[in-house]
Amino acid sequence: GAVVSQHPSRVICKSGTSVKIECRSLDFQATTMFWYRQFPKQSLMLMATSNEGSKATYEQGVEKDKFLINHASLTLSTLTVTSAHPEDSSFYICSARTRELINYSYNEQFFGPGTRLTVL
Amino acid sequence: AQSVTQPDIHITVSEGASLELRCNYSYGATPYLFWYVQSPGQGLQLLLKYFSGDTLVQGIKGFEAEFKRSQSSFNLRKPSVHWSDAAEYFCAVAITSGTYKYIFGTGTRLKVLA
């Protein structure tokens, strides 16, 4: 249980284009989803938190106009990197939190496998 | 301030040797603690977690961790390391008072010598 998927797993794009990454909870409803960024050999950095049907809350220093987050349903959140540049190349990981407390703890996040973005 | 410290950036052990990875946290409320492992290019895999109860928790792949409230620590151990354990290990604490989020440590990279 508590499976989170991400698509695509890898994406290469040209500088100036936009890229969308999908995060889906496959067997539970995700009331909250989180987006992280991980640079090589570094820890995960929280970018933003999104609740279904409401605007995302961005961490300090994260450009909300560059990293657009949409949490349109209880099983899907998307991260769009707009006008991507080489410095946006990174590993992006999403996670989800659920209120289905019969099976899961509300204090635990379930992580997707990550998306490797390379901007040329 | 809330934080997680993993003092060892790199650890090298021989295959078959025991392992202990250190994790200290700073958080005033009840900690919900996690250990994750990440292989190169992969996502996070949960090894074990502590929410309450027995302070010695067992996880997957033969790992265990002990929660010591007096030392604000949650160290990860394995009695005999396998070459496949070479990876990056992250300790995390869930912040549940105020705005919920995870705080991750900086990670410990484990190298296993054959």
PDB file of C-alpha atoms in Angstrom:
ATOM      1  CA  GLY A   1       0.000   0.000   0.000  1.00  0.00           C
ATOM      2  CA  ALA A   2       0.816   3.741  -0.035  1.00  0.00           C
ATOM      3  CA  VAL A   3       2.346   3.803  -3.481  1.00  0.00           C
ATOM      4  CA  VAL A   4       3.284   7.078  -5.125  1.00  0.00           C
ATOM      5  CA  SER A   5       4.295   7.268  -8.758  1.00  0.00           C
ATOM      6  CA  GLN A   6       5.997   9.980 -10.765  1.00  0.00           C
ATOM      7  CA  HIS A   7       6.031  10.540 -14.472  1.00  0.00           C
ATOM      8  CA  PRO A   8       8.282  10.870 -16.293  1.00  0.00           C
ATOM      9  CA  SER A   9      11.215   9.256 -14.525  1.00  0.00           C
ATOM     10  CA  ARG A  10      13.650  11.135 -16.725  1.00  0.00           C
ATOM     11  CA  VAL A  11      13.220  14.144 -18.966  1.00  0.00           C
ATOM     12  CA  ILE A  12      15.617  16.133 -21.089  1.00  0.00           C
ATOM     13  CA  CYS A  13      14.518  19.476 -22.447  1.00  0.00           C
ATOM     14  CA  LYS A  14      15.942  22.517 -24.139  1.00  0.00           C
ATOM     15  CA  SER A  15      16.566  25.745 -22.309  1.00  0.00           C
ATOM     16  CA  GLY A  16      13.525  27.995 -22.369  1.00  0.00           C
ATOM     17  CA  THR A  17      10.936  25.261 -22.610  1.00  0.00           C
ATOM     18  CA  SER A  18       8.521  24.149 -19.908  1.00  0.00           C
ATOM     19  CA  VAL A  19       8.375  20.698 -18.368  1.00  0.00           C
ATOM     20  CA  LYS A  20       5.538  19.104 -16.420  1.00  0.00           C
ATOM     21  CA  ILE A  21       6.101  16.379 -13.846  1.00  0.00           C
ATOM     22  CA  GLU A  22       3.193  14.345 -12.507  1.00  0.00           C
ATOM     23  CA  CYS A  23       2.877  12.843  -9.054  1.00  0.00           C
ATOM     24  CA  ARG A  24       0.113  10.344  -8.363  1.00  0.00           C
ATOM     25  CA  SER A  25      -1.003   8.474  -5.286  1.00  0.00           C
ATOM     26  CA  LEU A  26      -2.063   5.091  -6.606  1.00  0.00           C
ATOM     27  CA  ASP A  27      -3.893   3.434  -3.745  1.00  0.00           C
ATOM     28  CA  PHE A  28      -4.850   6.231  -1.384  1.00  0.00           C
ATOM     29  CA  GLN A  29      -6.147   9.771  -1.397  1.00  0.00           C
ATOM     30  CA  ALA A  30      -3.452  12.362  -0.831  1.00  0.00           C
ATOM     31  CA  THR A  31      -4.767  15.334   1.053  1.00  0.00           C
ATOM     32  CA  THR A  32      -1.353  16.948   0.959  1.00  0.00           C
ATOM     33  CA  MET A  33       1.491  16.579  -1.491  1.00  0.00           C
ATOM     34  CA  PHE A  34       5.020  17.835  -1.207  1.00  0.00           C
ATOM     35  CA  TRP A  35       7.640  18.636  -3.813  1.00  0.00           C
ATOM     36  CA  TYR A  36      11.331  18.314  -3.073  1.00  0.00           C
ATOM     37  CA  ARG A  37      14.429  19.103  -5.038  1.00  0.00           C
ATOM     38  CA  GLN A  38      17.681  17.217  -4.594  1.00  0.00           C
ATOM     39  CA  PHE A  39      21.027  18.322  -5.976  1.00  0.00           C
ATOM     40  CA  PRO A  40      23.763  15.715  -6.496  1.00  0.00           C
ATOM     41  CA  LYS A  41      25.158  14.365  -3.252  1.00  0.00           C
ATOM     42  CA  GLN A  42      22.901  16.613  -1.196  1.00  0.00           C
ATOM     43  CA  SER A  43      19.844  16.150   0.926  1.00  0.00           C
ATOM     44  CA  LEU A  44      16.266  16.816  -0.058  1.00  0.00           C
ATOM     45  CA  MET A  45      15.085  20.405  -0.020  1.00  0.00           C
ATOM     46  CA  LEU A  46      11.373  21.067   0.370  1.00  0.00           C
ATOM     47  CA  MET A  47      10.134  23.332  -2.395  1.00  0.00           C
ATOM     48  CA  ALA A  48       6.426  23.543  -1.728  1.00  0.00           C
ATOM     49  CA  THR A  49       3.424  21.980  -0.058  1.00  0.00           C
ATOM     50  CA  SER A  50       0.090  21.654  -1.805  1.00  0.00           C
ATOM     51  CA  ASN A  51      -3.347  20.749  -0.528  1.00  0.00           C
ATOM     52  CA  GLU A  52      -6.016  19.502  -2.873  1.00  0.00           C
ATOM     53  CA  GLY A  53      -8.012  22.326  -4.365  1.00  0.00           C
ATOM     54  CA  SER A  54      -5.953  25.145  -2.908  1.00  0.00           C
ATOM     55  CA  LYS A  55      -2.870  27.109  -3.802  1.00  0.00           C
ATOM     56  CA  ALA A  56       0.512  25.691  -2.984  1.00  0.00           C
ATOM     57  CA  THR A  57       2.629  27.079  -0.179  1.00  0.00           C
ATOM     58  CA  TYR A  58       6.178  27.694  -1.317  1.00  0.00           C
ATOM     59  CA  GLU A  59       9.272  27.612   0.839  1.00  0.00           C
ATOM     60  CA  GLN A  60      11.349  30.727   1.146  1.00  0.00           C
ATOM     61  CA  GLY A  61      13.540  31.275  -1.879  1.00  0.00           C
ATOM     62  CA  VAL A  62      11.504  29.119  -4.257  1.00  0.00           C
ATOM     63  CA  GLU A  63      10.131  31.059  -7.221  1.00  0.00           C
ATOM     64  CA  LYS A  64       6.432  30.317  -7.435  1.00  0.00           C
ATOM     65  CA  ASP A  65       6.211  31.649 -10.985  1.00  0.00           C
ATOM     66  CA  LYS A  66       8.942  29.322 -12.126  1.00  0.00           C
ATOM     67  CA  PHE A  67       7.762  26.204 -10.316  1.00  0.00           C
ATOM     68  CA  LEU A  68       4.014  25.981 -10.829  1.00  0.00           C
ATOM     69  CA  ILE A  69       2.251  23.438  -8.670  1.00  0.00           C
ATOM     70  CA  ASN A  70      -1.285  22.220  -9.248  1.00  0.00           C
ATOM     71  CA  HIS A  71      -3.018  19.789  -6.911  1.00  0.00           C
ATOM     72  CA  ALA A  72      -6.147  19.270  -8.956  1.00  0.00           C
ATOM     73  CA  SER A  73      -7.417  16.093  -7.345  1.00  0.00           C
ATOM     74  CA  LEU A  74      -6.850  13.887  -4.328  1.00  0.00           C
ATOM     75  CA  THR A  75      -4.576  11.627  -6.355  1.00  0.00           C
ATOM     76  CA  LEU A  76      -2.677  13.990  -8.636  1.00  0.00           C
ATOM     77  CA  SER A  77      -0.287  16.876  -8.239  1.00  0.00           C
ATOM     78  CA  THR A  78       1.797  18.394 -11.002  1.00  0.00           C
ATOM     79  CA  LEU A  79       4.960  20.447 -10.974  1.00  0.00           C
ATOM     80  CA  THR A  80       5.639  22.558 -14.033  1.00  0.00           C
ATOM     81  CA  VAL A  81       9.089  24.029 -14.441  1.00  0.00           C
ATOM     82  CA  THR A  82       8.545  27.057 -16.661  1.00  0.00           C
ATOM     83  CA  SER A  83      11.196  28.502 -18.949  1.00  0.00           C
ATOM     84  CA  ALA A  84      13.671  25.927 -17.745  1.00  0.00           C
ATOM     85  CA  HIS A  85      17.363  26.723 -17.604  1.00  0.00           C
ATOM     86  CA  PRO A  86      20.381  24.481 -17.015  1.00  0.00           C
ATOM     87  CA  GLU A  87      20.469  25.487 -13.349  1.00  0.00           C
ATOM     88  CA  ASP A  88      17.023  23.899 -12.949  1.00  0.00           C
ATOM     89  CA  SER A  89      18.530  20.519 -13.737  1.00  0.00           C
ATOM     90  CA  SER A  90      17.992  18.407 -10.667  1.00  0.00           C
ATOM     91  CA  PHE A  91      16.236  15.392  -9.168  1.00  0.00           C
ATOM     92  CA  TYR A  92      12.658  16.224  -8.221  1.00  0.00           C
ATOM     93  CA  ILE A  93      10.846  14.042  -5.697  1.00  0.00           C
ATOM     94  CA  CYS A  94       7.239  14.241  -4.629  1.00  0.00           C
ATOM     95  CA  SER A  95       5.610  12.796  -1.550  1.00  0.00           C
ATOM     96  CA  ALA A  96       2.094  12.508  -0.222  1.00  0.00           C
ATOM     97  CA  ARG A  97       0.271  12.531   3.063  1.00  0.00           C
ATOM     98  CA  THR A  98      -3.131  11.003   3.711  1.00  0.00           C
ATOM     99  CA  ARG A  99      -5.993  11.201   6.178  1.00  0.00           C
ATOM    100  CA  GLU A 100      -6.852   7.518   5.670  1.00  0.00           C
ATOM    101  CA  LEU A 101      -5.842   6.858   9.244  1.00  0.00           C
ATOM    102  CA  ILE A 102      -7.134   3.311   9.369  1.00  0.00           C
ATOM    103  CA  ASN A 103      -4.200   2.222   7.267  1.00  0.00           C
ATOM    104  CA  TYR A 104      -1.674   5.006   7.545  1.00  0.00           C
ATOM    105  CA  SER A 105      -0.261   7.541   9.930  1.00  0.00           C
ATOM    106  CA  TYR A 106      -1.036  11.183   9.280  1.00  0.00           C
ATOM    107  CA  ASN A 107       2.528  11.978  10.274  1.00  0.00           C
ATOM    108  CA  GLU A 108       4.170   9.944   7.551  1.00  0.00           C
ATOM    109  CA  GLN A 109       4.944  10.936   3.963  1.00  0.00           C
ATOM    110  CA  PHE A 110       5.078   8.435   1.129  1.00  0.00           C
ATOM    111  CA  PHE A 111       7.650   9.199  -1.527  1.00  0.00           C
ATOM    112  CA  GLY A 112       7.630   8.856  -5.267  1.00  0.00           C
ATOM    113  CA  PRO A 113      10.615   7.440  -7.162  1.00  0.00           C
ATOM    114  CA  GLY A 114      11.774  10.837  -8.405  1.00  0.00           C
ATOM    115  CA  THR A 115      12.184  12.558 -11.765  1.00  0.00           C
ATOM    116  CA  ARG A 116      15.573  13.439 -13.198  1.00  0.00           C
ATOM    117  CA  LEU A 117      15.352  16.710 -15.124  1.00  0.00           C
ATOM    118  CA  THR A 118      18.182  17.714 -17.426  1.00  0.00           C
ATOM    119  CA  VAL A 119      18.001  21.073 -19.147  1.00  0.00           C
ATOM    120  CA  LEU A 120      20.345  21.531 -22.094  1.00  0.00           C
TER     121      LEU A 120
ATOM    122  CA  ALA B   1      15.435  25.729  15.891  1.00  0.00           C
ATOM    123  CA  GLN B   2      14.318  22.408  14.521  1.00  0.00           C
ATOM    124  CA  SER B   3      17.092  20.403  12.915  1.00  0.00           C
ATOM    125  CA  VAL B   4      18.457  16.951  12.165  1.00  0.00           C
ATOM    126  CA  THR B   5      22.177  16.284  12.307  1.00  0.00           C
ATOM    127  CA  GLN B   6      23.982  13.381  10.752  1.00  0.00           C
ATOM    128  CA  PRO B   7      27.553  13.946  11.896  1.00  0.00           C
ATOM    129  CA  ASP B   8      29.166  11.471   9.527  1.00  0.00           C
ATOM    130  CA  ILE B   9      29.170  12.519   5.884  1.00  0.00           C
ATOM    131  CA  HIS B  10      31.004   9.388   4.768  1.00  0.00           C
ATOM    132  CA  ILE B  11      31.427   6.012   6.429  1.00  0.00           C
ATOM    133  CA  THR B  12      33.418   3.085   5.083  1.00  0.00           C
ATOM    134  CA  VAL B  13      33.046  -0.394   6.519  1.00  0.00           C
ATOM    135  CA  SER B  14      34.126  -3.835   5.448  1.00  0.00           C
ATOM    136  CA  GLU B  15      31.539  -6.330   4.350  1.00  0.00           C
ATOM    137  CA  GLY B  16      30.403  -8.344   7.321  1.00  0.00           C
ATOM    138  CA  ALA B  17      31.315  -5.640   9.833  1.00  0.00           C
ATOM    139  CA  SER B  18      28.777  -3.942  12.043  1.00  0.00           C
ATOM    140  CA  LEU B  19      27.421  -0.517  11.248  1.00  0.00           C
ATOM    141  CA  GLU B  20      26.078   2.406  13.218  1.00  0.00           C
ATOM    142  CA  LEU B  21      24.899   5.624  11.587  1.00  0.00           C
ATOM    143  CA  ARG B  22      24.278   8.515  13.907  1.00  0.00           C
ATOM    144  CA  CYS B  23      21.326  10.867  13.898  1.00  0.00           C
ATOM    145  CA  ASN B  24      20.573  13.635  16.361  1.00  0.00           C
ATOM    146  CA  TYR B  25      17.528  15.835  16.222  1.00  0.00           C
ATOM    147  CA  SER B  26      16.446  19.088  17.760  1.00  0.00           C
ATOM    148  CA  TYR B  27      12.689  19.299  18.237  1.00  0.00           C
ATOM    149  CA  GLY B  28      10.718  20.168  21.335  1.00  0.00           C
ATOM    150  CA  ALA B  29       7.588  18.121  20.738  1.00  0.00           C
ATOM    151  CA  THR B  30       7.034  14.390  20.268  1.00  0.00           C
ATOM    152  CA  PRO B  31       9.333  13.314  17.459  1.00  0.00           C
ATOM    153  CA  TYR B  32       8.241  11.078  14.632  1.00  0.00           C
ATOM    154  CA  LEU B  33      11.510   9.714  13.284  1.00  0.00           C
ATOM    155  CA  PHE B  34      12.443   7.989  10.063  1.00  0.00           C
ATOM    156  CA  TRP B  35      15.426   6.431   8.331  1.00  0.00           C
ATOM    157  CA  TYR B  36      15.511   6.247   4.543  1.00  0.00           C
ATOM    158  CA  VAL B  37      18.002   4.738   2.133  1.00  0.00           C
ATOM    159  CA  GLN B  38      18.687   6.053  -1.349  1.00  0.00           C
ATOM    160  CA  SER B  39      20.673   4.255  -4.007  1.00  0.00           C
ATOM    161  CA  PRO B  40      22.240   6.343  -6.801  1.00  0.00           C
ATOM    162  CA  GLY B  41      19.622   7.751  -9.134  1.00  0.00           C
ATOM    163  CA  GLN B  42      16.789   6.252  -7.124  1.00  0.00           C
ATOM    164  CA  GLY B  43      14.107   7.519  -4.810  1.00  0.00           C
ATOM    165  CA  LEU B  44      13.876   7.091  -1.063  1.00  0.00           C
ATOM    166  CA  GLN B  45      13.108   3.749   0.523  1.00  0.00           C
ATOM    167  CA  LEU B  46      11.824   3.681   4.082  1.00  0.00           C
ATOM    168  CA  LEU B  47      13.974   1.496   6.327  1.00  0.00           C
ATOM    169  CA  LEU B  48      12.138   2.033   9.592  1.00  0.00           C
ATOM    170  CA  LYS B  49      10.236   4.571  11.653  1.00  0.00           C
ATOM    171  CA  TYR B  50       9.537   5.427  15.258  1.00  0.00           C
ATOM    172  CA  PHE B  51       6.281   6.926  16.423  1.00  0.00           C
ATOM    173  CA  SER B  52       5.873   5.642  19.975  1.00  0.00           C
ATOM    174  CA  GLY B  53       6.244   2.569  22.155  1.00  0.00           C
ATOM    175  CA  ASP B  54       9.281   0.321  22.135  1.00  0.00           C
ATOM    176  CA  THR B  55      12.316   2.499  21.594  1.00  0.00           C
ATOM    177  CA  LEU B  56      14.142  -0.211  19.637  1.00  0.00           C
ATOM    178  CA  VAL B  57      12.544  -0.531  16.234  1.00  0.00           C
ATOM    179  CA  GLN B  58      13.192  -3.149  13.621  1.00  0.00           C
ATOM    180  CA  GLY B  59      13.196  -2.360   9.954  1.00  0.00           C
ATOM    181  CA  ILE B  60      13.766  -3.947   6.627  1.00  0.00           C
ATOM    182  CA  LYS B  61      17.033  -5.412   5.359  1.00  0.00           C
ATOM    183  CA  GLY B  62      18.171  -6.291   8.867  1.00  0.00           C
ATOM    184  CA  PHE B  63      18.360  -2.697  10.105  1.00  0.00           C
ATOM    185  CA  GLU B  64      17.294  -1.507  13.524  1.00  0.00           C
ATOM    186  CA  ALA B  65      17.316   1.855  15.273  1.00  0.00           C
ATOM    187  CA  GLU B  66      17.096   2.947  18.866  1.00  0.00           C
ATOM    188  CA  PHE B  67      15.314   6.085  20.004  1.00  0.00           C
ATOM    189  CA  LYS B  68      16.969   7.745  22.992  1.00  0.00           C
ATOM    190  CA  ARG B  69      14.966  10.724  24.132  1.00  0.00           C
ATOM    191  CA  SER B  70      17.577  11.820  26.689  1.00  0.00           C
ATOM    192  CA  GLN B  71      20.183  12.067  23.941  1.00  0.00           C
ATOM    193  CA  SER B  72      17.822  13.263  21.205  1.00  0.00           C
ATOM    194  CA  SER B  73      19.209  10.497  19.054  1.00  0.00           C
ATOM    195  CA  PHE B  74      17.890   7.894  16.673  1.00  0.00           C
ATOM    196  CA  ASN B  75      20.908   5.880  15.542  1.00  0.00           C
ATOM    197  CA  LEU B  76      20.663   3.252  12.848  1.00  0.00           C
ATOM    198  CA  ARG B  77      22.441  -0.082  13.242  1.00  0.00           C
ATOM    199  CA  LYS B  78      23.083  -3.260  11.362  1.00  0.00           C
ATOM    200  CA  PRO B  79      25.073  -6.166  12.799  1.00  0.00           C
ATOM    201  CA  SER B  80      26.583  -7.350   9.519  1.00  0.00           C
ATOM    202  CA  VAL B  81      26.791  -5.143   6.462  1.00  0.00           C
ATOM    203  CA  HIS B  82      26.359  -6.491   2.947  1.00  0.00           C
ATOM    204  CA  TRP B  83      27.917  -4.974  -0.165  1.00  0.00           C
ATOM    205  CA  SER B  84      24.426  -4.102  -1.382  1.00  0.00           C
ATOM    206  CA  ASP B  85      23.983  -1.769   1.600  1.00  0.00           C
ATOM    207  CA  ALA B  86      26.268   0.792  -0.033  1.00  0.00           C
ATOM    208  CA  ALA B  87      24.031   3.835  -0.491  1.00  0.00           C
ATOM    209  CA  GLU B  88      23.081   7.193   0.993  1.00  0.00           C
ATOM    210  CA  TYR B  89      21.173   7.142   4.268  1.00  0.00           C
ATOM    211  CA  PHE B  90      18.915   9.938   5.450  1.00  0.00           C
ATOM    212  CA  CYS B  91      17.441  10.501   8.877  1.00  0.00           C
ATOM    213  CA  ALA B  92      14.288  12.628   9.082  1.00  0.00           C
ATOM    214  CA  VAL B  93      11.946  14.015  11.718  1.00  0.00           C
ATOM    215  CA  ALA B  94       8.337  14.949  11.075  1.00  0.00           C
ATOM    216  CA  ILE B  95       7.464  18.349  12.456  1.00  0.00           C
ATOM    217  CA  THR B  96       3.866  18.094  13.639  1.00  0.00           C
ATOM    218  CA  SER B  97       3.455  21.244  15.714  1.00  0.00           C
ATOM    219  CA  GLY B  98       2.619  24.269  13.616  1.00  0.00           C
ATOM    220  CA  THR B  99       3.241  23.746   9.917  1.00  0.00           C
ATOM    221  CA  TYR B 100       3.718  20.065   9.244  1.00  0.00           C
ATOM    222  CA  LYS B 101       6.819  19.047   7.295  1.00  0.00           C
ATOM    223  CA  TYR B 102       9.808  16.751   7.322  1.00  0.00           C
ATOM    224  CA  ILE B 103      13.270  17.908   8.194  1.00  0.00           C
ATOM    225  CA  PHE B 104      15.989  15.780   6.679  1.00  0.00           C
ATOM    226  CA  GLY B 105      19.542  15.325   7.796  1.00  0.00           C
ATOM    227  CA  THR B 106      22.329  15.946   5.332  1.00  0.00           C
ATOM    228  CA  GLY B 107      22.819  12.246   4.757  1.00  0.00           C
ATOM    229  CA  THR B 108      25.562   9.695   5.327  1.00  0.00           C
ATOM    230  CA  ARG B 109      27.157   7.983   2.366  1.00  0.00           C
ATOM    231  CA  LEU B 110      28.050   4.393   3.136  1.00  0.00           C
ATOM    232  CA  LYS B 111      30.800   2.617   1.275  1.00  0.00           C
ATOM    233  CA  VAL B 112      31.271  -1.112   1.751  1.00  0.00           C
ATOM    234  CA  LEU B 113      34.621  -2.751   1.127  1.00  0.00           C
ATOM    235  CA  ALA B 114      34.653  -6.288  -0.194  1.00  0.00           C
TER     236      ALA B 114
END
